[in-house]
Short mmCIF file of C-alpha atoms and ligand atoms in Angstrom, two decimals:
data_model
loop_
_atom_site.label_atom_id
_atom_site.label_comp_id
_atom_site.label_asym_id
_atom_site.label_seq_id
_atom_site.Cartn_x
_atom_site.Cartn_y
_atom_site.Cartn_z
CA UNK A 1 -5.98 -26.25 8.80
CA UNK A 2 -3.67 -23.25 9.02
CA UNK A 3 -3.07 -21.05 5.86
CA UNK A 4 0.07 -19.15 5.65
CA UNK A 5 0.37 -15.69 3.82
CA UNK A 6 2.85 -13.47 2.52
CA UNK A 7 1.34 -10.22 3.14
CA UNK A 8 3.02 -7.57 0.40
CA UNK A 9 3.41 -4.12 0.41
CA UNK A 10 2.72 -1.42 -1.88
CA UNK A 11 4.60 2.20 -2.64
CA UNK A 12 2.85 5.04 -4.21
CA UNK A 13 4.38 6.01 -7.76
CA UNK A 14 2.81 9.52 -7.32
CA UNK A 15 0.01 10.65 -4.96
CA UNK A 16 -2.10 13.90 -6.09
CA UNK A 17 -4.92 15.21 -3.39
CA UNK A 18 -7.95 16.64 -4.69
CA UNK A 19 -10.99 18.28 -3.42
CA UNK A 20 -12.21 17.32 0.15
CA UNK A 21 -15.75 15.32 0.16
CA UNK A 22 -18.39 15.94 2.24
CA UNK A 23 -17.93 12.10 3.98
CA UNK A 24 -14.65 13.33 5.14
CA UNK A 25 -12.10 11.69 2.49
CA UNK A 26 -10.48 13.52 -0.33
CA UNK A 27 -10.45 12.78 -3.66
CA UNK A 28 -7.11 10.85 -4.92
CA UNK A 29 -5.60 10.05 -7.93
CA UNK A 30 -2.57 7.86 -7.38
CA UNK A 31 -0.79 4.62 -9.03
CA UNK A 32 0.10 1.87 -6.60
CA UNK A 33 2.63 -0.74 -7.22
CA UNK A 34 3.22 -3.44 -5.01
CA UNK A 35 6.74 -4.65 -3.90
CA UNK A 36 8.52 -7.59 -2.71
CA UNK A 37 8.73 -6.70 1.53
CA UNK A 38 6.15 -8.64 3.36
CA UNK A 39 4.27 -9.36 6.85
CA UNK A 40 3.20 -13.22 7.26
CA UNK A 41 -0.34 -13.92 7.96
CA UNK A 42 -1.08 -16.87 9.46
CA UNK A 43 -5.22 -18.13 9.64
CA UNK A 44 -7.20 -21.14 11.04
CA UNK A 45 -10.39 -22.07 11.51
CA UNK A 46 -11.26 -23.86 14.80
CA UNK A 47 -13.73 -25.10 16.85
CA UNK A 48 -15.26 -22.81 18.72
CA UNK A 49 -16.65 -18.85 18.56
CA UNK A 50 -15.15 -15.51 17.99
CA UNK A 51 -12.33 -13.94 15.77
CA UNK A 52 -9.09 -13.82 17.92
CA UNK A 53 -6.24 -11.57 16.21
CA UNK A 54 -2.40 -11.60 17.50
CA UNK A 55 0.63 -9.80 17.02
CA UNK A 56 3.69 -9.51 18.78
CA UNK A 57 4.38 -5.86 18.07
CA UNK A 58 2.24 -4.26 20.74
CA UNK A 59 1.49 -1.58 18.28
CA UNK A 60 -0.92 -3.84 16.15
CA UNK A 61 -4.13 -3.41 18.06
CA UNK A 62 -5.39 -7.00 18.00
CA UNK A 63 -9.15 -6.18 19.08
CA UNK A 64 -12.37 -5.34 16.90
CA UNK A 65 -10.15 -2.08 15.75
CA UNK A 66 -8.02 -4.54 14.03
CA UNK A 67 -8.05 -4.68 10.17
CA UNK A 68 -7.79 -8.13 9.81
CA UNK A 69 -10.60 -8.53 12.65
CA UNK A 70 -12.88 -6.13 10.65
CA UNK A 71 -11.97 -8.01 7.30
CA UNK A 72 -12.96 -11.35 8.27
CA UNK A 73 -15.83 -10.14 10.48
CA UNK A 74 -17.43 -9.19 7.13
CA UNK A 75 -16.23 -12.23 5.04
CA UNK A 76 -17.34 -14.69 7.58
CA UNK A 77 -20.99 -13.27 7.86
CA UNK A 78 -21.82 -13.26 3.92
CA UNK A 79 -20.52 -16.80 3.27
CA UNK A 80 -22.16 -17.92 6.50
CA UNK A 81 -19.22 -19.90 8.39
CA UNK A 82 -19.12 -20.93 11.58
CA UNK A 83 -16.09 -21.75 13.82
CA UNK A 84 -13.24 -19.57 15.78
CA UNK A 85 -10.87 -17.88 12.95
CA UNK A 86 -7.50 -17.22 14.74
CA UNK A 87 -5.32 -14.85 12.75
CA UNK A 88 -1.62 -14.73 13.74
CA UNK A 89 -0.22 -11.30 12.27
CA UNK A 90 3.94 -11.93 12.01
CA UNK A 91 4.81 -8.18 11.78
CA UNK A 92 8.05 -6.71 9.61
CA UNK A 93 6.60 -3.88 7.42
CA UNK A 94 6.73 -0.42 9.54
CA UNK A 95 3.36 0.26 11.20
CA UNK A 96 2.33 4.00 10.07
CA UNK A 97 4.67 3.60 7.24
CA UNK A 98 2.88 4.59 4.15
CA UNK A 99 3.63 1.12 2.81
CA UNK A 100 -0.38 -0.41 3.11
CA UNK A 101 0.86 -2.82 5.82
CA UNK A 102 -2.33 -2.74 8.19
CA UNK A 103 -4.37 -2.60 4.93
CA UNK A 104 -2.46 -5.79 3.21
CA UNK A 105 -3.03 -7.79 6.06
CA UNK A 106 -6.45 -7.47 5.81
CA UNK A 107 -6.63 -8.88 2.33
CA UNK A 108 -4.25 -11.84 2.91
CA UNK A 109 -6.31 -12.41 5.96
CA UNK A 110 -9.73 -12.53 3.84
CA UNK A 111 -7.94 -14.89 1.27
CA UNK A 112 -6.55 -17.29 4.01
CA UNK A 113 -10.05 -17.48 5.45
CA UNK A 114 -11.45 -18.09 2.43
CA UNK A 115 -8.94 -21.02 1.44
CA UNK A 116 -9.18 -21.97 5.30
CA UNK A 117 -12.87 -21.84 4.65
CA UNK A 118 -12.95 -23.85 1.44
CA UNK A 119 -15.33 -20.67 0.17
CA UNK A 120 -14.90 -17.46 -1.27
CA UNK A 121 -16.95 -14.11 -2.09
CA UNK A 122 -17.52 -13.10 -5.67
CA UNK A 123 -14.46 -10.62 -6.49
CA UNK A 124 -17.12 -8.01 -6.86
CA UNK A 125 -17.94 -7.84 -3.08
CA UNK A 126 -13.97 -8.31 -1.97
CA UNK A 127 -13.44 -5.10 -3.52
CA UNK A 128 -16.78 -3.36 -1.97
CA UNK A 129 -16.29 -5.21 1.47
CA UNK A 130 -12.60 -4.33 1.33
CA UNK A 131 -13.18 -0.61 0.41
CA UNK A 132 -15.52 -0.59 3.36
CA UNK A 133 -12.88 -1.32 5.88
CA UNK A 134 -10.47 1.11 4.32
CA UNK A 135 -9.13 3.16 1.05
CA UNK A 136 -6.21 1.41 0.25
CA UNK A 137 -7.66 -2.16 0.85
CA UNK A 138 -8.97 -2.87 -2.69
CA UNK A 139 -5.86 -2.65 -4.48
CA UNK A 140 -3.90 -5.53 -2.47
CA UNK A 141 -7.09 -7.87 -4.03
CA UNK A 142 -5.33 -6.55 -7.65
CA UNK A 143 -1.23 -6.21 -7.67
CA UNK A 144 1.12 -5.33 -9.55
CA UNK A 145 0.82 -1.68 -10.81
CA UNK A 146 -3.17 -0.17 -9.97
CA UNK A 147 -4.53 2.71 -10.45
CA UNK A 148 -6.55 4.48 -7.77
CA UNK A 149 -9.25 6.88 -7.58
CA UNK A 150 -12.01 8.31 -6.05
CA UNK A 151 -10.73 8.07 -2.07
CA UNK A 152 -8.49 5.43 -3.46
CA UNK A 153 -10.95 2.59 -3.07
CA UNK A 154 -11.72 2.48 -7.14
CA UNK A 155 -8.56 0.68 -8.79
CA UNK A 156 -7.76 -0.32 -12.36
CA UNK A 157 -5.30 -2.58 -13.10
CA UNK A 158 -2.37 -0.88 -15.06
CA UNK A 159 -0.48 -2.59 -17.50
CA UNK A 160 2.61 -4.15 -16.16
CA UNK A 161 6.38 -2.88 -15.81
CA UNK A 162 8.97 -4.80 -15.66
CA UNK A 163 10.20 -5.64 -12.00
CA UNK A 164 12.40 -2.84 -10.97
CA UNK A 165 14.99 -2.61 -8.20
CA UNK A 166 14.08 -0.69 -5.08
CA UNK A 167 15.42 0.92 -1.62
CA UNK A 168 12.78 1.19 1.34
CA UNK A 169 13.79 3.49 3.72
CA UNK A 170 11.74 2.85 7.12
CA UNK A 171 12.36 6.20 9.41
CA UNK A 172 11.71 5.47 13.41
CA UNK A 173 7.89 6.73 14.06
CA UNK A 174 4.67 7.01 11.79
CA UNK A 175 3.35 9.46 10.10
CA UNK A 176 -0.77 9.55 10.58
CA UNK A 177 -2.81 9.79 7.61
CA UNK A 178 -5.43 11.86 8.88
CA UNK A 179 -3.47 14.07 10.42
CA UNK A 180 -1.53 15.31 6.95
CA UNK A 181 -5.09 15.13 5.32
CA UNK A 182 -6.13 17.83 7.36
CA UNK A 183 -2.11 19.41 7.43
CA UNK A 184 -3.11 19.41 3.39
CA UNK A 185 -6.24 20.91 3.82
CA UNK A 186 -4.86 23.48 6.11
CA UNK A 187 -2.41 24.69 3.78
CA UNK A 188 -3.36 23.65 0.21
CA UNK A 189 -6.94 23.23 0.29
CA UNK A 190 -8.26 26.10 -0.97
CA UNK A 191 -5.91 26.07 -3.67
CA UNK A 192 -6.18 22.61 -4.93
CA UNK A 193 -9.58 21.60 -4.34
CA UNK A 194 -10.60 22.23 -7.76
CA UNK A 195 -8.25 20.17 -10.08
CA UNK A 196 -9.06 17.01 -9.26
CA UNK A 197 -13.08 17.45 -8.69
CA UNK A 198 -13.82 15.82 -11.95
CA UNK A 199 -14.50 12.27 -11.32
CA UNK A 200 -12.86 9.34 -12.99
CA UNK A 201 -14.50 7.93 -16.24
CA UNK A 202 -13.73 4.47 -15.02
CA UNK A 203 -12.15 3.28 -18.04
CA UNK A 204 -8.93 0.71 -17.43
CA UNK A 205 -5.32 3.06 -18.25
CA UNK A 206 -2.31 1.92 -19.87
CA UNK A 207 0.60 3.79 -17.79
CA UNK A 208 3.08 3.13 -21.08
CA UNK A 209 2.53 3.52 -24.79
CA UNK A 210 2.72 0.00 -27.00
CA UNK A 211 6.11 -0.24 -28.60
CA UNK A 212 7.96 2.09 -25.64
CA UNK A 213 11.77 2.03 -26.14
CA UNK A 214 12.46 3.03 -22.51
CA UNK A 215 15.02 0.55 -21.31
CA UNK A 216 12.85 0.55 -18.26
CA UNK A 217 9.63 1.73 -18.70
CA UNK A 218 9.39 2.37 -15.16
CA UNK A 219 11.51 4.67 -14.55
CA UNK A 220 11.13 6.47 -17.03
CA UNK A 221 7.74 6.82 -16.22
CA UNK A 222 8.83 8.70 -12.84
CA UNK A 223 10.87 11.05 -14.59
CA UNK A 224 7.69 12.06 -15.99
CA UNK A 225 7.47 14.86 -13.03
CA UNK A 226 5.65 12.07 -10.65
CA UNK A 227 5.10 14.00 -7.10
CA UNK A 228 3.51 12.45 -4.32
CA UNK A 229 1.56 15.73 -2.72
CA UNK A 230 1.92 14.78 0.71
CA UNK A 231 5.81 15.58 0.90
CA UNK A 232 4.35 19.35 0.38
CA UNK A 233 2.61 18.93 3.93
CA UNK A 234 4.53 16.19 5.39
CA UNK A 235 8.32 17.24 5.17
CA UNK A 236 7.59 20.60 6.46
CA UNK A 237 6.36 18.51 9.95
CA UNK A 238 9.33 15.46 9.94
CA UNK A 239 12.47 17.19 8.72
CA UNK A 240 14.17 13.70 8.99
CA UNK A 241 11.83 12.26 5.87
CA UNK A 242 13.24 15.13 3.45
CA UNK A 243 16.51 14.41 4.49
CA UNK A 244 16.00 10.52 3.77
CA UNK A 245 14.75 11.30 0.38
CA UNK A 246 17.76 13.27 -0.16
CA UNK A 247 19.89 10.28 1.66
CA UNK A 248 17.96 7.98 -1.14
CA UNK A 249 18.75 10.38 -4.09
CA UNK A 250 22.44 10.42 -3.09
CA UNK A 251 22.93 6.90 -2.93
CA UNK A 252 22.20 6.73 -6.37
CA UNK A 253 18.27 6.22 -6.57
CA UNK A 254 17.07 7.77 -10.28
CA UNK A 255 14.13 8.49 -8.52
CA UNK A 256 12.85 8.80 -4.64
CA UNK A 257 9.37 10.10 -2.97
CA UNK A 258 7.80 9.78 -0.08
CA UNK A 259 5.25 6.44 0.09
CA UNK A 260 1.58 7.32 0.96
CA UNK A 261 1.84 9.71 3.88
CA UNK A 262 4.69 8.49 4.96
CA UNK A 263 6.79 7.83 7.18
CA UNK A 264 8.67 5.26 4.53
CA UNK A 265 10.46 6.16 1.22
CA UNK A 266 11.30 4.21 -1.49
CA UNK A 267 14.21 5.01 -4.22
CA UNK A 268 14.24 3.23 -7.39
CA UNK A 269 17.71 2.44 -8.69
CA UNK A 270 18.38 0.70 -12.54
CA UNK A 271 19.84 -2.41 -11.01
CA UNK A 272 19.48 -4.62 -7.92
CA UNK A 273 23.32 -4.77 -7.53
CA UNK A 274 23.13 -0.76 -7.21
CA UNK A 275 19.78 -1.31 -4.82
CA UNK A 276 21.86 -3.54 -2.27
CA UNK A 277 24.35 -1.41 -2.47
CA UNK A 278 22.39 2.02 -1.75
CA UNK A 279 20.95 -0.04 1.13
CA UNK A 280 24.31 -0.35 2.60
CA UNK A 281 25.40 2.78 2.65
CA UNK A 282 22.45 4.40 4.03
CA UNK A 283 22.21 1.51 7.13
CA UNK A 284 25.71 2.36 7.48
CA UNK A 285 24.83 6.16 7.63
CA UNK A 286 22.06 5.14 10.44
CA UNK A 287 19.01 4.72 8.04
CA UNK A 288 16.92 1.56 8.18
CA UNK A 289 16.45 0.46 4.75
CA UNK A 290 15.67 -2.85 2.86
CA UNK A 291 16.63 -3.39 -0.73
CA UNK A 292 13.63 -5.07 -2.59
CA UNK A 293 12.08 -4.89 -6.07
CA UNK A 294 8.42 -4.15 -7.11
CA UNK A 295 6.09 -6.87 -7.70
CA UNK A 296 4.05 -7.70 -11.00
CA UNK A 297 0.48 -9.01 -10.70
CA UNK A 298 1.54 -12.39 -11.49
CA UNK A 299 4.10 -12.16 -9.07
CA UNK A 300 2.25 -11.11 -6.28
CA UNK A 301 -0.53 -13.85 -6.77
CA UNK A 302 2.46 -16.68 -7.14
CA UNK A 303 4.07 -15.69 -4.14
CA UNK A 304 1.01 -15.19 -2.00
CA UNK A 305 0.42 -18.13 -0.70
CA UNK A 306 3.37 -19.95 1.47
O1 C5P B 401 -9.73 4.78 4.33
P1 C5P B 401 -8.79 4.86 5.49
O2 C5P B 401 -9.31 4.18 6.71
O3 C5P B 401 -7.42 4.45 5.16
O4 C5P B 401 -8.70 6.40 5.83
C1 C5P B 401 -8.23 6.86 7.06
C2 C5P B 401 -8.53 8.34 7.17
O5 C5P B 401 -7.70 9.06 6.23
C3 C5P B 401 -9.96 8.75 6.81
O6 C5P B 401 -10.80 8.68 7.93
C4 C5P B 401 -9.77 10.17 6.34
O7 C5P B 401 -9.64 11.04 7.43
C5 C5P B 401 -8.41 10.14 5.66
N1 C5P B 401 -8.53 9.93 4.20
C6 C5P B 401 -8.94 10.97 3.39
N2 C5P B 401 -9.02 10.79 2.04
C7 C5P B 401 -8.71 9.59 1.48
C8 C5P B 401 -8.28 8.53 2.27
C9 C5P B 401 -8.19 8.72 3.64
O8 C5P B 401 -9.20 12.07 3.89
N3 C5P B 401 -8.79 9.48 0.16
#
């Protein structure tokens, strides 16, 4: 039996760096929203030992290292199932990108192998088992709009927006998180280390008031002041990502940021026929960029599964 997955990504509406821990991660505070650009996961159980992981983009490592590997690894030892998983990883989101590729592949791969498997973890240990294999694992077991905290392993389900037109912009080369962690930590860390020390209460958040009148809530949320700290550390190091997010702005995005560390953007535009549009004129002016729209929990689980 082979399970097919559509393997989402996810943009950062806002991204604020705290104090750094003593296990080596900062503290984060950060909404995520999933959106409609995807990898395809495909997973079968066989006869036979082992995990095998493949991917035609020779910049997926497809070994132990491998997310999906790591995933699965775990999954397969608590429920106790035997046989060769084979995990075929179809790859179209930008690898370093910021957008939670590497990290949404590793869900998807955990729910195929549980369908494949005919078995499946309490959601309690997904969460823990994903947050184990990385920060911004747990939140692809949620979609839609999630809050996340602590390293950004802790998420809260957010009340929903309505789906809202978007522009990815995917720049040539990656940006690595670690290395603008510590970029941060060189510059900022002194300064900043303080604000966000106080840990979350844990209580669920509603991002918009009952009874809001904002055409689209969304949006207006952004023009809140929503920064993403990384473009403080980042921009300064890859001139070519400021000038995207400019690019973005000037093709008529209401609002534009940097995604996770980068290297993507993501401008968010009123209407899909002004999206497309923005994505034409900045392929024509040489920047790859896909017009999507951003994914509501329901969504997301709907379309997971091929
Ligand atoms: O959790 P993840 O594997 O994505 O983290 C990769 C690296 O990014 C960590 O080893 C750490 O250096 C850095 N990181 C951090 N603070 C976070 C998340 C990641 O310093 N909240």
């Amino acid at each position: 039996m082979t399970v097919t997955l559509r393997s989402f990504a996810k943009i950062n509406l806002g991204l604020r760096i705290g104090a750094a821990r003593h296990d080596g991660f900062h503290e984060l505070l950060t909404v995520y929203q999933t959106i409609g650009l995807q990898d395809l996961i495909k997973v079968s159980l066989e006869r036979g030992p082992g995990i095998e992981s493949s991917c035609a983009d020779p910049r997926v490592p497809t070994d132990e290292s491998n997310t999906c590997y790591r995933m699965v690894e775990r999954a397969r030892t608590f429920l106790r199932v035997r046989g060769r998983v084979v995990i075929e990883i179809e790859k179209w989101l930008p690898v370093q990108g910021g957008l939670g590729g590497a990290s949404a592949n590793a869900v998807t791969a955990l729910l195929g192998f549980q369908k494949a498997a005919n078995k499946s973890l309490p959601a309690e240990q997904q969460l823990q088992l994903a947050a184990e294999v990385g920060s911004d694992l747990p939140l692809f077991l949620i979609g839609g709009m999630v809050l996340g905290v602590g390293r950004g392993e802790r998420v809260f389900p957010l009340q929903e927006l309505p789906p809202t037109a978007c522009v990815i912009v995917t720049p040539e080369g990656g940006v690595s998180t670690p290395e603008a962690f510590a970029a941060w930590d060189e510059k900022f860390g002194q300064e900043y280390s303080a604000w966000l020390y106080f840990p979350f209460s844990g209580a669920p958040v509603s991002a918009v008031k009952k009874g809001s009148r904002a055409e689209n809530p969304l949006l207006e949320l952004v023009r809140a002041g929503i920064v993403n700290d990384f473009e403080r550390v980042v921009f300064p190091e890859h001139p070519e990502l400021c000038e995207a997010k400019h690019a973005l702005q000037r093709a008529g995005a209401d609002y534009a940021s940097l995604s996770g560390s980068g290297s993507a953007l993501y401008g968010l535009f009123t209407s899909a026929d002004k999206a497309e549009r923005a994505a034409l004129r900045l392929r024509k002016k040489g920047w790859p960029s896909h017009a999507t729209v951003t994914l509501t929990r329901d969504q997301y689980w709907k379309r997971i599964f091929v």
